[in-house]
Structure formats: structure tokens, C-alpha cells
Amino acid sequence: MAIITFYRNEKQLIKKAIAGHREAQQRLYDTYAPKMLGVCRRYVKDLHFAEDVMVNGFVKVFKNLDSFKHEGSFEGWIRRIMVRESISHLRKQQFVVFDDTLYEEKAHKNKIDPVALDVEHIQSLIDALPDGYRTVFVLYAIEGYKHQEIAKELGVTESTSKSQLFKARKLLQQGLQKQNIIGYGTE
């Protein structure tokens, strides 16, 4: 019979993980991995690559765990690492392309039943965006970054960030209109 150690709070769990206790590290991973895979998946279309990015992100989390100052949420701290790791992956793969023609090609491959507008459907529309548009859209609309922060993170100007967001929104609206999901007043 295995005895599972339960930690009273997150702070204690983090302290044990810093000390190298594998159970505590595994518990942190098990607790946050599903959400963090979702974060990585928003940036990286391929699930296998997103998993790799998440695992690399967790390596950084555990290497830098002692730098977490317990100011703000631990989940938010991990999320920022995952976002940076995802962007780093995109840079390495040179996936950040600002091209409208890519959207048209991908949109035709991602036709979805217009009856059900669910999370998977929305994700497929976001996946159809050119990578540069998608990255800015996710950082702004989902992660809540400001244009100044996006510009700094991606190494672009604020006006480029704003332009990419505008174009991403427009392409998403067009994708929804093509599938007759949204109607009047969207253009």
C-alpha cells in the first residue's frame, strides 16, 4: 500500500518541489499540465509540437521554481512561461508569417458544421489564421496582453501588433460569415 503525501497548500508543495521531491514535482505537473497544454495549443497548431513546447516549458518552470516570489498566482507565473516558450518555438520554426493568402488556403480545409459553434470550432478558425495574426490575436484576446507587451515580446512595433490584431479579427469575422454563423453588422 502506497502512502500519498498530501500537502496542505500550494506554497508548501512548491517548497517541496524546489527541494527536489519528485512527488511534489509530479503533483504540480499533474495539476497544471492540462491547462498549460491548452495555452500552448493556442499558439502551436500541431498537438505533438504543443506537447513538446509544454514539456520544455515545465523544464523551465522546475529550473526556475525558486524564483517564484509568491506574488500573484502560481498558475499565472507558469502561464507566462508557457506563452514565452510557445513564442520561442514559433520563432525557431520561423512560423510567424504575415500573409493573407495562407488564411484562404487553410480556411477551406477547416470547414465545420455551422450548426454548432463550440470551442473546437473557434479553435479551428483561429488555427486557420496566418501564424503572425494568430499569435497576436491569442496574446491580446485570450491572454490579455497589451499591445506594448505584445510588441516587446514579439520584437515588433505596437502599430504592427494593432494591425495584426485588426486583420486577425477581420479574417475571423469573414470565416464566420462564410459559414453563415454571424450575419449583419460584422464588417
Coordinates of C-alpha atoms in Angstrom, one line a residue:
M1 CA 0.0 0.0 0.0
A2 CA 1.5 3.3 -1.1
I3 CA 1.1 6.3 1.1
I4 CA 0.5 9.5 -0.8
T5 CA 1.7 12.7 0.9
F6 CA -0.8 15.4 0.8
Y7 CA 0.4 19.0 1.1
R8 CA -1.7 21.5 2.9
N9 CA -1.2 24.3 0.4
E10 CA 0.4 25.3 -2.8
K11 CA 3.2 27.2 -1.1
Q12 CA 4.3 24.1 0.8
L13 CA 4.0 22.0 -2.4
I14 CA 6.3 24.5 -4.2
K15 CA 8.8 24.4 -1.4
K16 CA 8.9 20.6 -1.6
A17 CA 9.3 20.7 -5.4
I18 CA 12.2 23.2 -5.0
A19 CA 13.9 20.8 -2.6
G20 CA 13.7 18.1 -5.3
H21 CA 10.8 15.9 -4.0
R22 CA 9.6 14.1 -7.1
E23 CA 6.1 13.6 -5.7
A24 CA 5.7 17.3 -5.3
Q25 CA 7.0 18.0 -8.8
Q26 CA 4.7 15.4 -10.2
R27 CA 1.7 16.8 -8.4
L28 CA 2.5 20.3 -9.7
Y29 CA 2.8 18.9 -13.2
D30 CA -0.4 16.9 -13.0
T31 CA -2.3 19.9 -11.6
Y32 CA -1.2 22.4 -14.3
A33 CA -0.3 20.4 -17.4
P34 CA -3.8 20.1 -18.8
K35 CA -4.4 23.9 -18.7
M36 CA -0.9 24.7 -19.9
L37 CA -1.3 22.3 -22.9
G38 CA -4.3 24.4 -23.8
V39 CA -2.2 27.6 -23.6
C40 CA 0.5 26.1 -25.8
R41 CA -2.1 24.7 -28.2
R42 CA -3.5 28.2 -28.8
Y43 CA -0.1 29.2 -30.3
V44 CA 1.1 25.9 -31.8
K45 CA -1.4 24.2 -34.1
D46 CA 0.1 20.7 -34.1
L47 CA -0.8 18.9 -30.8
H48 CA 2.5 17.0 -30.7
F49 CA 4.6 20.2 -31.1
A50 CA 2.3 21.8 -28.5
E51 CA 3.0 19.0 -26.1
D52 CA 6.8 19.4 -26.7
V53 CA 6.5 23.1 -26.0
M54 CA 4.6 22.4 -22.8
V55 CA 7.2 19.9 -21.6
N56 CA 10.0 22.3 -22.4
G57 CA 8.1 24.9 -20.5
F58 CA 7.8 22.7 -17.5
V59 CA 11.5 22.1 -17.6
K60 CA 11.9 25.9 -17.3
V61 CA 9.3 26.0 -14.6
F62 CA 11.2 23.5 -12.4
K63 CA 14.6 25.0 -13.1
N64 CA 13.3 28.5 -12.1
L65 CA 10.9 27.4 -9.4
D66 CA 12.9 29.1 -6.7
S67 CA 12.5 32.4 -8.5
F68 CA 8.7 32.4 -7.9
K69 CA 8.1 35.0 -5.3
H70 CA 4.5 34.1 -4.3
E71 CA 3.4 37.4 -5.6
G72 CA 0.4 36.8 -7.8
S73 CA -0.9 33.4 -8.8
F74 CA 1.4 30.5 -9.4
E75 CA -0.7 29.4 -12.4
G76 CA -0.2 32.9 -14.0
W77 CA 3.5 32.6 -13.5
I78 CA 3.5 29.2 -15.2
R79 CA 1.3 30.5 -18.0
R80 CA 3.7 33.3 -18.7
I81 CA 6.5 30.8 -19.1
M82 CA 4.3 28.7 -21.4
V83 CA 3.4 31.7 -23.6
R84 CA 7.1 32.7 -23.9
E85 CA 8.1 29.1 -24.7
S86 CA 5.3 28.9 -27.4
I87 CA 6.5 32.2 -29.0
S88 CA 10.1 31.0 -28.8
H89 CA 9.0 27.8 -30.6
L90 CA 7.3 29.8 -33.3
R91 CA 10.4 31.9 -33.8
K92 CA 12.7 28.9 -34.1
Q93 CA 10.4 27.3 -36.6
Q94 CA 10.1 30.6 -38.5
F95 CA 6.3 30.1 -38.4
V96 CA 5.4 33.8 -37.9
V97 CA 4.2 34.7 -41.3
F98 CA 2.1 37.7 -42.0
D99 CA 0.3 36.6 -45.2
D100 CA -3.4 36.8 -46.0
T101 CA -3.2 34.1 -48.7
L102 CA -2.4 31.4 -46.2
Y103 CA -5.7 32.1 -44.4
E104 CA -7.7 31.4 -47.6
E105 CA -5.9 28.1 -48.2
K106 CA -6.4 27.0 -44.6
A107 CA -9.9 28.2 -44.2
H108 CA -11.1 25.9 -47.0
K109 CA -9.5 22.9 -45.3
N110 CA -11.2 23.7 -42.0
K111 CA -14.9 23.7 -42.9
I112 CA -17.0 22.9 -39.9
D113 CA -20.8 22.2 -39.4
P114 CA -22.2 25.8 -38.9
V115 CA -24.8 24.4 -36.5
A116 CA -22.5 24.0 -33.5
L117 CA -20.3 26.9 -32.6
D118 CA -18.1 25.3 -29.9
V119 CA -14.6 25.6 -28.6
E120 CA -13.2 23.2 -31.2
H121 CA -14.8 25.2 -34.0
I122 CA -13.5 28.5 -32.7
Q123 CA -10.0 26.9 -32.3
S124 CA -10.1 25.7 -35.9
L125 CA -11.0 29.2 -37.1
I126 CA -8.1 30.6 -35.1
D127 CA -5.8 27.8 -36.5
A128 CA -6.7 28.9 -40.0
L129 CA -5.2 32.4 -39.3
P130 CA -1.7 33.1 -40.5
D131 CA 0.7 32.4 -37.7
G132 CA 1.6 36.0 -37.0
Y133 CA -2.1 37.1 -36.9
R134 CA -2.9 34.1 -34.6
T135 CA -0.1 34.8 -32.2
V136 CA -1.1 38.5 -31.8
F137 CA -4.8 37.5 -31.5
V138 CA -4.2 34.9 -28.8
L139 CA -1.8 37.2 -26.9
Y140 CA -4.3 40.1 -26.9
A141 CA -7.8 38.5 -26.9
I142 CA -7.1 35.4 -24.8
E143 CA -4.1 36.1 -22.7
G144 CA -4.9 39.7 -22.1
Y145 CA -1.6 41.2 -23.1
K146 CA -1.5 44.9 -24.1
H147 CA -0.1 46.0 -27.5
Q148 CA 3.0 47.4 -25.8
E149 CA 3.7 44.0 -24.2
I150 CA 3.0 42.1 -27.4
A151 CA 5.3 44.4 -29.3
K152 CA 8.1 43.8 -26.8
E153 CA 7.5 40.0 -26.7
L154 CA 7.5 39.6 -30.5
G155 CA 10.0 42.2 -31.3
V156 CA 7.6 44.3 -33.5
T157 CA 6.2 47.8 -33.2
E158 CA 2.9 48.5 -31.3
S159 CA 1.4 49.6 -34.6
T160 CA 2.3 46.2 -36.1
S161 CA 0.6 44.5 -33.2
K162 CA -2.5 46.5 -33.6
S163 CA -2.6 46.0 -37.3
Q164 CA -2.2 42.2 -36.9
L165 CA -5.0 42.1 -34.4
F166 CA -7.3 44.1 -36.7
K167 CA -6.5 41.8 -39.6
A168 CA -7.0 38.7 -37.4
R169 CA -10.4 39.9 -36.2
K170 CA -11.4 40.7 -39.8
L171 CA -10.4 37.3 -41.1
L172 CA -12.2 35.6 -38.2
Q173 CA -15.4 37.5 -39.0
Q174 CA -15.1 36.6 -42.6
G175 CA -14.6 32.9 -41.7
L176 CA -17.7 33.1 -39.5
Q177 CA -19.7 34.8 -42.3
K178 CA -18.7 32.2 -44.9
Q179 CA -20.1 29.6 -42.6
N180 CA -23.2 31.6 -42.0
I181 CA -22.6 31.8 -38.3
I182 CA -22.6 35.5 -38.0
G183 CA -24.6 37.9 -40.0
Y184 CA -25.4 41.6 -40.1
G185 CA -23.2 44.3 -38.7
T186 CA -19.9 42.4 -38.6
E187 CA -18.0 44.1 -41.4

